[in-house]
Short mmCIF file of C-alpha atoms in Angstrom, two decimals:
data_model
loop_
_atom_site.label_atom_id
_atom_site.label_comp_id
_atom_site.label_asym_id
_atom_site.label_seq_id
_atom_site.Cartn_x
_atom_site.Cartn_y
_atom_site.Cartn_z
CA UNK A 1 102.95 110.17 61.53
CA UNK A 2 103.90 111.25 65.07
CA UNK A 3 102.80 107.52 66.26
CA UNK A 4 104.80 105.37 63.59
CA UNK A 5 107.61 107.74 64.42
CA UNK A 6 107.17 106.95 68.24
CA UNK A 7 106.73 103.16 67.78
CA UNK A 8 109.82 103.21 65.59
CA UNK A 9 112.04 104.75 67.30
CA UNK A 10 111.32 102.23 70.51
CA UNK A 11 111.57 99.43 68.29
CA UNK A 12 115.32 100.97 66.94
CA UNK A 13 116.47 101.43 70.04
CA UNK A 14 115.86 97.68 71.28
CA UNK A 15 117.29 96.52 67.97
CA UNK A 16 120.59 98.83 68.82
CA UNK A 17 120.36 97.23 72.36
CA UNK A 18 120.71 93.73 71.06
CA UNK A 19 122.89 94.64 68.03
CA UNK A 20 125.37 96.31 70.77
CA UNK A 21 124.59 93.87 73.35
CA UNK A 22 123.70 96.21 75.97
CA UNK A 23 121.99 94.85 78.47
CA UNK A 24 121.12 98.03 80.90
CA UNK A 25 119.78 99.61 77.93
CA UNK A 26 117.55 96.83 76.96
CA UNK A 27 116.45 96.43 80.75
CA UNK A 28 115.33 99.95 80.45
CA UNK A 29 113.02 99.60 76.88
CA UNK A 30 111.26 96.33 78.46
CA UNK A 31 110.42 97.75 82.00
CA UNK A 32 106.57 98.05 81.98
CA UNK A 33 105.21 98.31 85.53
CA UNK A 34 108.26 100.02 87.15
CA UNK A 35 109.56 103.51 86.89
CA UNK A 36 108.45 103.03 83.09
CA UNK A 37 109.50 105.90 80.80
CA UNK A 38 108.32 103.95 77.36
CA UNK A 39 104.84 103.32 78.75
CA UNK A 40 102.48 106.12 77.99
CA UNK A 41 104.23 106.85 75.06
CA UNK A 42 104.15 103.71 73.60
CA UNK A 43 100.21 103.12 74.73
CA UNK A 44 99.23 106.70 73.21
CA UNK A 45 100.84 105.63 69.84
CA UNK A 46 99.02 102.13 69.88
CA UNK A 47 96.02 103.84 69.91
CA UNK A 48 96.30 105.26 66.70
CA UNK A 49 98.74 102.45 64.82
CA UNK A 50 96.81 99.49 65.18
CA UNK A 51 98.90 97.25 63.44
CA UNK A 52 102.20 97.70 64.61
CA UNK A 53 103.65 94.85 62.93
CA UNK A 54 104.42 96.72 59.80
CA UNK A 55 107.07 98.35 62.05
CA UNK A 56 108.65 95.56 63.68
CA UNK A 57 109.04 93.94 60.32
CA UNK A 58 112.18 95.32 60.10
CA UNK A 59 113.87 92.77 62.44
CA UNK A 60 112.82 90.42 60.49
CA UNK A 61 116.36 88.47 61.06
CA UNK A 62 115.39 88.16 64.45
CA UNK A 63 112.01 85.96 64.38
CA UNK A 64 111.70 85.73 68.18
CA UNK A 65 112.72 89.52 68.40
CA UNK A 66 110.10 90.45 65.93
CA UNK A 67 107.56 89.03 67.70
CA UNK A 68 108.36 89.81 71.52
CA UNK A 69 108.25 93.71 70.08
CA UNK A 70 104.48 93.16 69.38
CA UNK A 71 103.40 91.54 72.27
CA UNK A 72 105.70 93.58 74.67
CA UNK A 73 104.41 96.81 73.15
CA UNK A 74 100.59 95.91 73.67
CA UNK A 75 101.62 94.58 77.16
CA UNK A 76 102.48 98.23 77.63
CA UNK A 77 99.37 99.72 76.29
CA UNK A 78 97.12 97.27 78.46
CA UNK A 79 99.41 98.40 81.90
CA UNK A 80 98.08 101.50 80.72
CA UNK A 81 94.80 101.41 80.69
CA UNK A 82 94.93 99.00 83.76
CA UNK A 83 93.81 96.17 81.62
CA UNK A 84 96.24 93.81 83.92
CA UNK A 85 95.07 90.34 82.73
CA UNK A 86 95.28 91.50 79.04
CA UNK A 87 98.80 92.89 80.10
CA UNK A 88 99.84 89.42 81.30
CA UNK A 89 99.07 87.47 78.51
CA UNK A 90 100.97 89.80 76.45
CA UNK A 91 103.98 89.80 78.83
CA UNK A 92 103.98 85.94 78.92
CA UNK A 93 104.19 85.82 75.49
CA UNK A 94 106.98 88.27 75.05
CA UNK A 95 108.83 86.90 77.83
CA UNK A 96 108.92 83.14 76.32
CA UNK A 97 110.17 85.13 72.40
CA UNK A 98 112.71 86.51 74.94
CA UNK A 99 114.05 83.54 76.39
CA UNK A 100 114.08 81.76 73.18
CA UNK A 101 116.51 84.57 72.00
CA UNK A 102 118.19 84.15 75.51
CA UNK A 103 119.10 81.07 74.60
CA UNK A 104 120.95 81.46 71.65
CA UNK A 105 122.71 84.06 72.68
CA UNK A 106 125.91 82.74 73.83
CA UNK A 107 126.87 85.15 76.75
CA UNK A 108 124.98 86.88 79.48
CA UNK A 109 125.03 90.16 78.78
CA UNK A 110 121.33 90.44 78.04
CA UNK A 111 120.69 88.97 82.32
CA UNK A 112 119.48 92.01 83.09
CA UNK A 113 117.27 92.43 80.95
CA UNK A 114 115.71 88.83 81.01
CA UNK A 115 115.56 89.47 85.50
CA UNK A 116 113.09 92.47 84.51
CA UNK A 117 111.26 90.71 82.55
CA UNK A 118 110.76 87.99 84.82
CA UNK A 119 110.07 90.42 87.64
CA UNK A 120 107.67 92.30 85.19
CA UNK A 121 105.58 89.26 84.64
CA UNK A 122 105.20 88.00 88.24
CA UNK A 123 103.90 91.64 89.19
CA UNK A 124 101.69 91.63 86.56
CA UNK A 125 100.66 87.96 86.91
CA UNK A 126 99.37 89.30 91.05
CA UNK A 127 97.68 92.22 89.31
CA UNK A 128 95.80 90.36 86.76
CA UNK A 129 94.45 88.12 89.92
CA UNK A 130 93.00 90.61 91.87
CA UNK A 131 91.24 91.99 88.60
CA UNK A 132 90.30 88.64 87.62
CA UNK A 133 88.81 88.14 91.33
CA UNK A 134 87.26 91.61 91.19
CA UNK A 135 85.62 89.99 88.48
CA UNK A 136 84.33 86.81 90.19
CA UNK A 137 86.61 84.89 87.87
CA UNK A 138 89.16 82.24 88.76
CA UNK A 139 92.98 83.87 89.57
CA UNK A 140 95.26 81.43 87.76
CA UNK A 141 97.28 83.70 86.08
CA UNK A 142 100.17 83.47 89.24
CA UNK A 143 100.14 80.02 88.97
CA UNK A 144 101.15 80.20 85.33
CA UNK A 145 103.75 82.77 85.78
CA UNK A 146 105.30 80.41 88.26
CA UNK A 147 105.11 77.73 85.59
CA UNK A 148 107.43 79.53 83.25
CA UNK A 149 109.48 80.58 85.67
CA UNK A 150 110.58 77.16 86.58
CA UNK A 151 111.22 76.88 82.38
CA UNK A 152 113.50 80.56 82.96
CA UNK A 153 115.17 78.93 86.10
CA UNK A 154 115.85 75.88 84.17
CA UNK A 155 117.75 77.64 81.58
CA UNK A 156 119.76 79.21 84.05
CA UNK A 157 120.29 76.42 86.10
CA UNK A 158 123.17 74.30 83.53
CA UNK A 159 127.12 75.08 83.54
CA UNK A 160 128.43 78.40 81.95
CA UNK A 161 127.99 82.67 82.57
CA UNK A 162 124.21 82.62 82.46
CA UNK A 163 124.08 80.38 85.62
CA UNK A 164 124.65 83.67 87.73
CA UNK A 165 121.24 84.66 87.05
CA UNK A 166 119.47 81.26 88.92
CA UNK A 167 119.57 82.65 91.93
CA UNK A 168 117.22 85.81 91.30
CA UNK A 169 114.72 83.36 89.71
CA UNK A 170 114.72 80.99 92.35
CA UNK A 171 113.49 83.83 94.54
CA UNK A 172 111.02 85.55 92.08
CA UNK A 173 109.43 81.82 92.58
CA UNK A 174 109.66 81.93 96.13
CA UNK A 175 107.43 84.50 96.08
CA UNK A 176 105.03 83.16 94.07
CA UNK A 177 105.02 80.19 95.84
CA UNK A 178 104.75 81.83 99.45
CA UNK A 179 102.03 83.86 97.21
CA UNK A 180 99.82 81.09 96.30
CA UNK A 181 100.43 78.92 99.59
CA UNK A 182 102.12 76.34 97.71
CA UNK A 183 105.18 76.65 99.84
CA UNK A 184 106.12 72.59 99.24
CA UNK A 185 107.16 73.27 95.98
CA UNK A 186 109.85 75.55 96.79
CA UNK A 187 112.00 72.55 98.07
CA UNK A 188 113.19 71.16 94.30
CA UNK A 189 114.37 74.84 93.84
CA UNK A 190 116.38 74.42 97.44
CA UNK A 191 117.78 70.81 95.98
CA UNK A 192 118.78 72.17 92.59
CA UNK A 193 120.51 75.48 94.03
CA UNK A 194 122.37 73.73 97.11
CA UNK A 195 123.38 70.27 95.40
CA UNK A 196 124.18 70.90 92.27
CA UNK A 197 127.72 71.15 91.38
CA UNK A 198 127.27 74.10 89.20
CA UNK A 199 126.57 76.57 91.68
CA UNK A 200 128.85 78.34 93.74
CA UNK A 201 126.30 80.33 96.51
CA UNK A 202 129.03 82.89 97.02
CA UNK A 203 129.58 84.01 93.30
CA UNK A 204 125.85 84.71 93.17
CA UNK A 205 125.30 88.79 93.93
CA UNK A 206 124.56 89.74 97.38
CA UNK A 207 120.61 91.24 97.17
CA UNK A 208 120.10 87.59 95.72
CA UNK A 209 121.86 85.48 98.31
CA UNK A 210 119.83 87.69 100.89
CA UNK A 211 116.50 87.65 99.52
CA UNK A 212 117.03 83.52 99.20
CA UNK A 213 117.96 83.41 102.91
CA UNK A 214 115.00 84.99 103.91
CA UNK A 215 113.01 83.12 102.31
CA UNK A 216 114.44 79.93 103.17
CA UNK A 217 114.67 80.98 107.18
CA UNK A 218 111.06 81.45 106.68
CA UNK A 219 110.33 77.72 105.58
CA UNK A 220 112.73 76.80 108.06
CA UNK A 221 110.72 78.78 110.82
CA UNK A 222 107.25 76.76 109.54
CA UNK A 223 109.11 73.46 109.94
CA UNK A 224 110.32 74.52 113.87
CA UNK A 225 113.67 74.52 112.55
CA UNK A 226 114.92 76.91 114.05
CA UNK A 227 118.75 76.40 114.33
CA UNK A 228 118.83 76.42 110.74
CA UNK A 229 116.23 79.22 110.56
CA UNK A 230 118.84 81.24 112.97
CA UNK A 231 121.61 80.70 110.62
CA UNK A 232 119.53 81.70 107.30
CA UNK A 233 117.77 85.19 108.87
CA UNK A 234 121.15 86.13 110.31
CA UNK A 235 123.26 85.46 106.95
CA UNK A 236 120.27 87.78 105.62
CA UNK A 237 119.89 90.46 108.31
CA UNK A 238 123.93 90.49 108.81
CA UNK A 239 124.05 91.35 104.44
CA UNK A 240 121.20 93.20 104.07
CA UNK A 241 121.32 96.71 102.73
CA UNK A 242 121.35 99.08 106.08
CA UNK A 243 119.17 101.78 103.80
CA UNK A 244 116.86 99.34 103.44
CA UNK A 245 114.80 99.53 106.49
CA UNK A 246 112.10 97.72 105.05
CA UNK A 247 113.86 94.93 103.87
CA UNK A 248 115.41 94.89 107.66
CA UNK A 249 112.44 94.27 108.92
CA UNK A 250 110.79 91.86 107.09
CA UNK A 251 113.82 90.05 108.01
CA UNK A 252 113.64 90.52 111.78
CA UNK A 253 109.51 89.97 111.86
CA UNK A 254 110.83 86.21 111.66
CA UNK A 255 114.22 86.67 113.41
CA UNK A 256 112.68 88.13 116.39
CA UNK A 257 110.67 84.90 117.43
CA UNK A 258 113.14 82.72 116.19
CA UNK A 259 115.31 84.16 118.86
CA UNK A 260 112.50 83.87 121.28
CA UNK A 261 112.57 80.77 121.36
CA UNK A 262 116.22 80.14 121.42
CA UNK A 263 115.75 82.02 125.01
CA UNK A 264 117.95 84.99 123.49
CA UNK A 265 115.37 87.91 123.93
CA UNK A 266 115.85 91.44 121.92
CA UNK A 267 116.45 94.72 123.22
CA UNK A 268 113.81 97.17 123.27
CA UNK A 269 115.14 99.87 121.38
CA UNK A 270 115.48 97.16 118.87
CA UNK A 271 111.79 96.49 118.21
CA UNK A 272 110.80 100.28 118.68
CA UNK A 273 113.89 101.22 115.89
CA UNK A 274 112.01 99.07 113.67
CA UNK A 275 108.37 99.39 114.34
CA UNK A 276 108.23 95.63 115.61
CA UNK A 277 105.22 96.56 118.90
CA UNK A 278 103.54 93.44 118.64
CA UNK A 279 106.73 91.44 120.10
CA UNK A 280 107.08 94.27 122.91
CA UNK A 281 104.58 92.50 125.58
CA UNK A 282 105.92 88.85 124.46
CA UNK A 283 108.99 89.71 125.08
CA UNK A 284 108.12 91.44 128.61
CA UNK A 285 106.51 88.03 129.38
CA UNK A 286 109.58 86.28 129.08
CA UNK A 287 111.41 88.71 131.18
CA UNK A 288 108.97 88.92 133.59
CA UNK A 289 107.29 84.74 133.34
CA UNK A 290 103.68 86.15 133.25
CA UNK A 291 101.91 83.67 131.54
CA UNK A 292 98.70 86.17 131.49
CA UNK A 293 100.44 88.56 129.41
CA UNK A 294 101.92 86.55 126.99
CA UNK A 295 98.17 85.17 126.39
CA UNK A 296 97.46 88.87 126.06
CA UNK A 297 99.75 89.92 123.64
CA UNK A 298 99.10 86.94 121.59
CA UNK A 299 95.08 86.98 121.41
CA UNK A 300 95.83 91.22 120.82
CA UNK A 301 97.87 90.59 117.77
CA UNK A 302 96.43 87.09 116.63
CA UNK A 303 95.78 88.33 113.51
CA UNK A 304 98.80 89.51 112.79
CA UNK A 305 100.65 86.48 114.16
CA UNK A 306 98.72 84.27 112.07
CA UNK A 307 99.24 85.99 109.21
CA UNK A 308 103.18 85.98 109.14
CA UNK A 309 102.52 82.01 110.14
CA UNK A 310 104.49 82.89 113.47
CA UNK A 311 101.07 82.41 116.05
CA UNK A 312 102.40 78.87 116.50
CA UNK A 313 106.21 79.29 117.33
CA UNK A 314 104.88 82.22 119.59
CA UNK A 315 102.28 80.02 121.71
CA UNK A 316 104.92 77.21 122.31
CA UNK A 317 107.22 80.34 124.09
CA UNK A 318 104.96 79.34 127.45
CA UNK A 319 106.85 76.96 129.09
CA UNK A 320 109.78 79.26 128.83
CA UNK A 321 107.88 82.07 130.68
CA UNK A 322 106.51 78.93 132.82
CA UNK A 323 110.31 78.13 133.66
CA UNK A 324 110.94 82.32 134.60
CA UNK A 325 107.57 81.82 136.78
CA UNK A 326 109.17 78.57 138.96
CA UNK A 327 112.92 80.71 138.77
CA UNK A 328 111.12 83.56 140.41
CA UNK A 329 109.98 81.65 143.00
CA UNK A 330 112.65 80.06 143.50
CA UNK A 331 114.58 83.13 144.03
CA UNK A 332 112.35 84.58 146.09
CA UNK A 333 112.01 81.45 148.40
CA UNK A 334 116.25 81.49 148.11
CA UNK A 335 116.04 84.94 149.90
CA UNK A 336 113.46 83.89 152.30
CA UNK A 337 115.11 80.51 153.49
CA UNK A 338 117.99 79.79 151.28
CA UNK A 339 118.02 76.11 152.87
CA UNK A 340 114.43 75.15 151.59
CA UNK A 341 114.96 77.33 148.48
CA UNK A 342 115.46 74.05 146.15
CA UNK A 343 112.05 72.60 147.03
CA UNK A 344 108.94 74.21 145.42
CA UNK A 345 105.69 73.18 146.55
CA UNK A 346 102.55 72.91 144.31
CA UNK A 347 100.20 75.04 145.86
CA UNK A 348 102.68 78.13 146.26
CA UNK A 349 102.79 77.97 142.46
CA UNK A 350 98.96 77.41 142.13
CA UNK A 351 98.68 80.68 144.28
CA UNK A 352 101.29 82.63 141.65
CA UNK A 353 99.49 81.80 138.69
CA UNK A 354 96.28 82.86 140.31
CA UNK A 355 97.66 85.81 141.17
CA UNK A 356 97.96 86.70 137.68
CA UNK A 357 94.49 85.50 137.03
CA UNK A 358 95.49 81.93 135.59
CA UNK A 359 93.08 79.58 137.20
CA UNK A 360 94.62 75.77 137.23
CA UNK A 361 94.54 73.27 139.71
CA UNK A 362 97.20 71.18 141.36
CA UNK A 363 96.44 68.61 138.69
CA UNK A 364 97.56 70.78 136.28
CA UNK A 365 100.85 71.90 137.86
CA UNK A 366 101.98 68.94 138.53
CA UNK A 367 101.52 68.41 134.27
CA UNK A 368 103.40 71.42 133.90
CA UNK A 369 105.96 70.76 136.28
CA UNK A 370 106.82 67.54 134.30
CA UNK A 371 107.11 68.65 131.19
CA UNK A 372 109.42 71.39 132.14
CA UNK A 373 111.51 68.30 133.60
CA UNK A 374 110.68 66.54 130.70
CA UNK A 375 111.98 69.46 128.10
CA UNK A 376 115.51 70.19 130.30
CA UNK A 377 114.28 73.82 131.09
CA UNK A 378 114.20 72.64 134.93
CA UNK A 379 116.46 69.98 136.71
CA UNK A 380 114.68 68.28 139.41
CA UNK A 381 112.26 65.63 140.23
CA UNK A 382 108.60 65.51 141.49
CA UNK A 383 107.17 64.18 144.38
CA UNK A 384 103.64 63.03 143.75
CA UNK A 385 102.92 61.77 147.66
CA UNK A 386 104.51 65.49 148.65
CA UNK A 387 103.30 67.90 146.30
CA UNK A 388 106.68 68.93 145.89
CA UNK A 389 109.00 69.52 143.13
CA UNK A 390 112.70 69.16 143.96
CA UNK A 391 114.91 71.28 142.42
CA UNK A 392 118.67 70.02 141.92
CA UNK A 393 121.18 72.65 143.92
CA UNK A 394 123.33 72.37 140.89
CA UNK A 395 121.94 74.56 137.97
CA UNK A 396 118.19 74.46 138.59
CA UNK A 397 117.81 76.04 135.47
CA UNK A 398 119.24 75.71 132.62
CA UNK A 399 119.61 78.13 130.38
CA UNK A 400 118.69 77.26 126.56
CA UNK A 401 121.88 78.91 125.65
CA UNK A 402 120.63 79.45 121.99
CA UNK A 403 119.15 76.23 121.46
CA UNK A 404 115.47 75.56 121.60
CA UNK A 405 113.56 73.61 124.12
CA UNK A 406 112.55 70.18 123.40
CA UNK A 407 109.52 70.95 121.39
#
């Protein structure tokens, strides 16, 4: 009796949700994986009503209702007992009743609850890969989560209230995209949010306009972007929550070499405040044009690197800290004999870069040398016959001036 009473009283108070059309209350019954307070409860009961559809026959008026309370319920018991892919295919199902009611309903008061829902089933989708991998079994349940969220963003995505919501599912399949390494796929979201006529970004709420600008710095970062990459990260980093030091920085673990190599370099207190050591000797590199310990920091933290998918944009940061190297000397050859200062010969730079253990020959400078011409992060010209470069008296150096180098 205790069991039927349990089950029935859930299934009352989502009926009273609906009937009432209050969304924060619904949001609450249909949470499963976070901060759950139906979960054990309903689970426990489960276990001794096995057919719980005699109870949810009561909503009888509400088809879809009827049966997104039986699927959501064993969904619940399954989280439970850390069944995860039996929990998924429960959650898929009562997420698709739920967006068939969603539909109908003419308002958006229930947006709430249908964002949980869809957050609820992407979690679950990652959990019911790593047990299906545990088990030596193919991990395709993420893949299908992102396939229904496109049909949830597609709802969302026409004229009228519920079009406020687009913007959190956009981002839930972000992540699964960025998840499953099928970050291509990401760009019809982009062209649906940004050119249709529909959306207005700025009436979307604030954690979603964030969380999309990370996410789209990020695949601006991977296509050396990084203007546009800038302009994303900051919009995100500028918004973000400041109690959120997580959030913060995620954000700035892509910010950081994006401003790297638009020559603007980060203070130090900066990456200590937020636990970001791995850029501290990349960044002293720069200051410093040692090319030995920018190799240094980046075989050190290689693995980290290529895991964020920053190793690349990182190793292309050496002809900046070439172009400090030739600035140095040129400084110190200014203080020595400010009348030769402008003219840089090959083998005093071949005796620099062995000094910190960089073995090239003249061959090689020269190659250097050119490309740094080449890429406007020195002004001057190279003679061959002389072994000389020639540095123009005006501006030797150019700074990038937060623009990158001609990559």
């Amino acid at each position: 009796m205790e069991a039927h009473r349990r089950l029935a009283e859930y299934v009352n108070l989502v009926i009273d949700a609906v009937a009432t059309q209050n969304g924060a209350a619904l949001k609450a019954l249909l949470t499963v994986c976070s901060s759950s307070s139906y979960r054990e409860s309903i689970a426990l009961a489960l276990d001794v009503v096995r057919d719980a559809s005699r109870i949810t026959k009561q909503v009888d008026k509400h088809a879809q209702l009827s049966d997104m309370l039986n699927q959501h319920m064993r969904c619940m018991q399954s989280c439970y007992y850390k069944h995860y892919v039996d929990a998924y295919n429960a959650i898929e199902k009562s997420a698709n009743a739920l967006l068939q009611e969603f539909r109908n309903w003419e308002s958006a008061w229930s947006m709430d609850a249908l964002c949980t829902m869809v957050y609820e089933l992407r979690t679950l989708a990652e959990m019911a890969d790593r047990e299906l991998s545990s088990l030596g079994k193919n991990p395709d349940k993420l893949k299908g989560a992102g396939s229904f969220l496109m049909k949830v963003f597609g709802s969302l995505a026409g004229k009228g209230p519920k079009r406020i919501g687009a913007l959190y599912v956009a981002c839930q399949l972000f992540k699964v995209y960025f998840k499953l390494g099928t970050v291509h796929l990401c760009r019809s979201v982009i062209r649906s949010i940004e050119t249709a006529r529909v959306f207005d970004f700025e009436e979307f709420p604030t954690r979603d306009k964030v969380t999309y600008n990370y996410y789209t710095g990020r695949l601006e970062v991977f296509n050396d972007n990084f203007l546009a990459a800038d302009q994303k990260l900051m919009y995100a980093l500028e918004h973000c929550n400041t109690a959120k030091r997580v959030n913060i920085r995620m954000i700035l673990k892509y910010l950081v070499p994006v401003k790297l190599s638009l020559g603007i370099l980060p203070k130090e207190s900066l990456l200590q405040t937020y636990n970001l050591l791995e850029y501290m000797d990349v960044v002293c590199a720069l200051r410093r044009g040692d090319i030995r310990l920018l190799r240094h920091a980046l075989h050190a933290h290689e693995d980290e690197f290529l895991h964020s998918g920053v190793y690349l944009v990182l190793e292309k940061l050496e002809l900046q800290v070439y172009q400090r190297l030739m600035k140095k000397i040129y400084i110190f050859q200014k203080q020595k004999d400010p009348s030769k200062a402008h003219q840089v010969k090959m083998d005093v730079v071949v005796k620099a870069l062995k000094w910190l253990e960089i073995d090239m020959d003249i061959d090689e400078v020269e190659c250097i040398m050119a490309i740094l011409i080449h890429r406007n992060l020195m002004k001057g010209y190279f003679s061959h016959k002389s072994k000389v470069v020639v540095l123009s008296k005006q501006d030797p150096f150019p700074k990038i001036g937060g623009r990158p180098a001609n990559v």
